[in-house]
């Protein structure tokens, strides 16, 4: 493949082989070390038996719950160890999300996690995009969904007691939420990613989903 081809604006294939794999640590997210060989980007040589460590993560669903009546997005707040270690905000804002169980449909995961973490049912739900969370670190694929919700039904708290979840769900008006993002007040990557998408495409998508509930084009 030519250098010009490599500059095309899309992810591309690259020939590689996995020559070995060693489990370095078990846990909720195991750590493996792969021995790989792969072609150089210009195709002139091959890198042989290179070690790469990767966290093995199941795919996850992330839900952007939107109330079109209130023009508000439902957020949650809870303790996060990564935020506690790296920022002054141990209780960041984020979107409801969760791991996809074996054999579970991704849309079912999205609806289930939103119910567990916000107490809300999806009036309509649809996929919007997928993204690798950090491909140099882990194999996690994030599947983003938009859900139409009625935020007037939000409970005061949510979460599963058996998972030690202490979650505050609440509705945030879109305009000040986007302003908070622009001012650097939000640190959760998937939330920031979803808000940038919503700012460009969210309301048209919400109208399509709302129409699917009423059966009448808006």
Coordinates of C-alpha atoms in Angstrom, one line a residue, residues 2-199:
X2 CA 1.4 3.4 -1.0
X3 CA 2.0 6.3 1.4
X4 CA -0.8 8.2 -0.3
X5 CA -3.2 5.2 0.4
X6 CA -2.1 5.2 4.0
X7 CA -3.2 8.8 4.4
X8 CA -6.8 8.0 3.5
X9 CA -9.2 9.1 6.3
X10 CA -10.3 5.6 7.5
X11 CA -8.9 2.9 9.7
X12 CA -7.0 0.3 7.6
X13 CA -5.9 -3.3 7.7
X14 CA -2.3 -4.3 8.4
X15 CA -0.9 -7.8 8.1
X16 CA 0.0 -9.2 11.5
X17 CA 0.4 -12.5 13.3
X18 CA 0.1 -13.5 16.9
X19 CA 3.0 -15.7 17.8
X20 CA 2.2 -16.2 21.5
X21 CA 0.2 -15.0 24.5
X22 CA 0.9 -15.0 28.2
X23 CA -1.5 -14.2 31.0
X24 CA 0.2 -11.7 33.3
X25 CA -2.6 -11.0 35.8
X26 CA -6.1 -12.2 36.4
X27 CA -8.9 -10.0 37.7
X28 CA -12.0 -8.2 36.6
X29 CA -10.0 -7.1 33.5
X30 CA -7.1 -9.6 32.9
X31 CA -3.8 -8.4 31.6
X32 CA -2.2 -10.4 28.7
X33 CA 1.1 -10.0 26.9
X34 CA 1.0 -10.8 23.2
X35 CA 4.0 -11.6 21.0
X36 CA 3.2 -10.2 17.6
X37 CA 4.8 -9.7 14.2
X38 CA 3.5 -7.1 11.8
X39 CA 4.3 -5.3 8.5
X40 CA 5.7 -1.8 8.5
X41 CA 3.2 0.8 7.2
X42 CA 5.2 1.3 4.0
X43 CA 5.4 -2.4 3.4
X44 CA 9.2 -2.5 3.2
X45 CA 9.9 -4.6 6.3
X46 CA 8.4 -6.6 9.0
X47 CA 8.6 -6.2 12.8
X48 CA 9.1 -9.6 14.4
X49 CA 8.2 -10.9 17.8
X50 CA 7.3 -7.6 19.4
X51 CA 5.8 -7.7 22.9
X52 CA 2.5 -5.8 23.5
X53 CA 0.5 -5.8 26.7
X54 CA -3.3 -5.4 26.7
X55 CA -6.1 -5.3 29.2
X56 CA -8.8 -7.8 28.1
X57 CA -12.1 -5.9 28.4
X58 CA -15.6 -7.0 27.3
X59 CA -17.5 -4.7 25.0
X60 CA -19.7 -2.2 26.7
X61 CA -22.9 -0.2 25.9
X62 CA -23.1 3.5 26.7
X63 CA -26.4 5.3 26.7
X64 CA -27.2 9.0 26.0
X65 CA -30.6 9.4 27.6
X66 CA -32.4 12.5 26.1
X67 CA -35.6 14.1 27.2
X68 CA -36.8 16.1 24.2
X69 CA -39.6 17.8 26.2
X70 CA -37.1 19.3 28.6
X71 CA -34.2 19.4 26.1
X72 CA -32.1 17.7 28.8
X73 CA -29.6 14.8 28.9
X74 CA -29.7 12.5 31.9
X75 CA -26.4 12.1 33.6
X76 CA -25.2 10.1 36.6
X77 CA -22.6 10.8 39.2
X78 CA -20.7 8.1 41.2
X79 CA -17.3 7.3 42.7
X80 CA -14.6 6.4 40.1
X81 CA -11.2 5.2 41.2
X82 CA -9.4 6.4 38.1
X83 CA -10.9 9.9 38.6
X84 CA -9.9 9.8 42.3
X85 CA -6.3 8.9 41.5
X86 CA -5.8 11.5 38.7
X87 CA -8.1 14.5 39.4
X88 CA -9.7 16.4 42.3
X89 CA -13.1 15.1 41.2
X90 CA -13.5 11.6 42.6
X91 CA -17.2 11.7 41.7
X92 CA -17.3 12.7 38.0
X93 CA -20.3 13.1 35.7
X94 CA -20.8 10.4 33.2
X95 CA -23.4 8.6 31.1
X96 CA -25.1 5.3 32.2
X97 CA -23.1 2.4 30.8
X98 CA -22.2 -1.3 31.4
X99 CA -20.6 -4.4 30.1
X100 CA -22.4 -6.6 27.6
X101 CA -23.1 -10.0 29.0
X102 CA -22.3 -13.2 27.0
X103 CA -25.2 -13.8 24.6
X104 CA -26.9 -10.5 25.4
X105 CA -28.1 -8.2 22.6
X106 CA -26.2 -4.9 22.8
X107 CA -29.5 -2.9 22.7
X108 CA -30.8 -5.0 25.6
X109 CA -27.6 -4.2 27.6
X110 CA -28.1 -0.5 26.9
X111 CA -31.7 -0.5 28.1
X112 CA -30.8 -2.7 31.2
X113 CA -27.9 -0.5 32.3
X114 CA -30.0 2.7 31.9
X115 CA -32.7 1.2 34.0
X116 CA -30.3 0.1 36.7
X117 CA -28.3 3.4 36.8
X118 CA -31.1 5.9 36.2
X119 CA -34.3 4.2 37.1
X120 CA -35.7 5.1 33.7
X121 CA -37.2 3.0 30.9
X122 CA -36.3 3.8 27.3
X123 CA -39.3 5.0 25.4
X124 CA -37.2 4.5 22.2
X125 CA -33.6 3.5 21.7
X126 CA -31.2 3.2 18.8
X127 CA -27.4 2.8 18.2
X128 CA -25.5 5.9 17.1
X129 CA -21.9 4.8 16.8
X130 CA -19.1 2.6 18.1
X131 CA -15.6 3.3 19.1
X132 CA -12.5 1.7 20.7
X133 CA -11.9 3.3 24.1
X134 CA -8.1 3.1 24.1
X135 CA -6.6 0.7 21.5
X136 CA -3.1 1.0 22.8
X137 CA -4.2 -0.1 26.2
X138 CA -7.1 -2.4 25.9
X139 CA -9.4 -4.3 23.5
X140 CA -12.6 -2.6 24.8
X141 CA -15.2 -1.6 22.1
X142 CA -17.8 0.9 23.2
X143 CA -21.3 0.9 21.6
X144 CA -23.1 4.2 22.0
X145 CA -26.9 4.4 22.0
X146 CA -29.4 7.3 22.2
X147 CA -32.6 6.7 24.3
X148 CA -35.6 8.9 24.5
X149 CA -36.7 9.2 28.2
X150 CA -39.1 11.0 30.4
X151 CA -36.8 12.7 33.0
X152 CA -39.8 13.5 35.3
X153 CA -39.6 9.9 36.4
X154 CA -36.1 10.1 37.7
X155 CA -35.6 8.7 41.2
X156 CA -33.5 10.4 43.9
X157 CA -30.8 7.6 43.7
X158 CA -30.1 4.5 41.7
X159 CA -27.6 1.6 41.4
X160 CA -27.4 -2.0 42.5
X161 CA -26.6 -2.6 46.2
X162 CA -24.9 -5.9 45.5
X163 CA -22.4 -4.0 43.3
X164 CA -21.9 -1.3 45.9
X165 CA -23.2 1.3 43.5
X166 CA -24.1 4.7 44.9
X167 CA -25.5 6.6 41.9
X168 CA -27.0 10.1 41.6
X169 CA -29.1 10.4 38.4
X170 CA -30.3 13.8 37.2
X171 CA -31.3 15.7 34.1
X172 CA -29.0 18.4 32.8
X173 CA -30.2 21.0 30.3
X174 CA -28.3 20.7 27.1
X175 CA -27.0 24.3 26.7
X176 CA -25.3 24.6 30.1
X177 CA -24.0 21.0 29.8
X178 CA -22.2 21.8 26.6
X179 CA -20.9 25.0 28.1
X180 CA -19.5 23.0 31.1
X181 CA -17.8 20.7 28.6
X182 CA -16.3 23.6 26.7
X183 CA -15.0 25.1 29.9
X184 CA -13.1 21.9 30.8
X185 CA -15.4 21.0 33.7
X186 CA -16.0 17.4 32.5
X187 CA -13.2 14.8 32.4
X188 CA -15.1 11.6 31.4
X189 CA -14.0 10.7 27.9
X190 CA -17.1 8.8 26.7
X191 CA -19.3 11.6 28.0
X192 CA -17.3 14.2 26.1
X193 CA -17.4 12.1 23.0
X194 CA -21.1 11.6 23.2
X195 CA -21.8 15.3 23.8
X196 CA -19.7 16.3 20.7
X197 CA -21.8 13.9 18.7
X198 CA -25.1 15.2 20.2
X199 CA -24.1 18.8 19.4

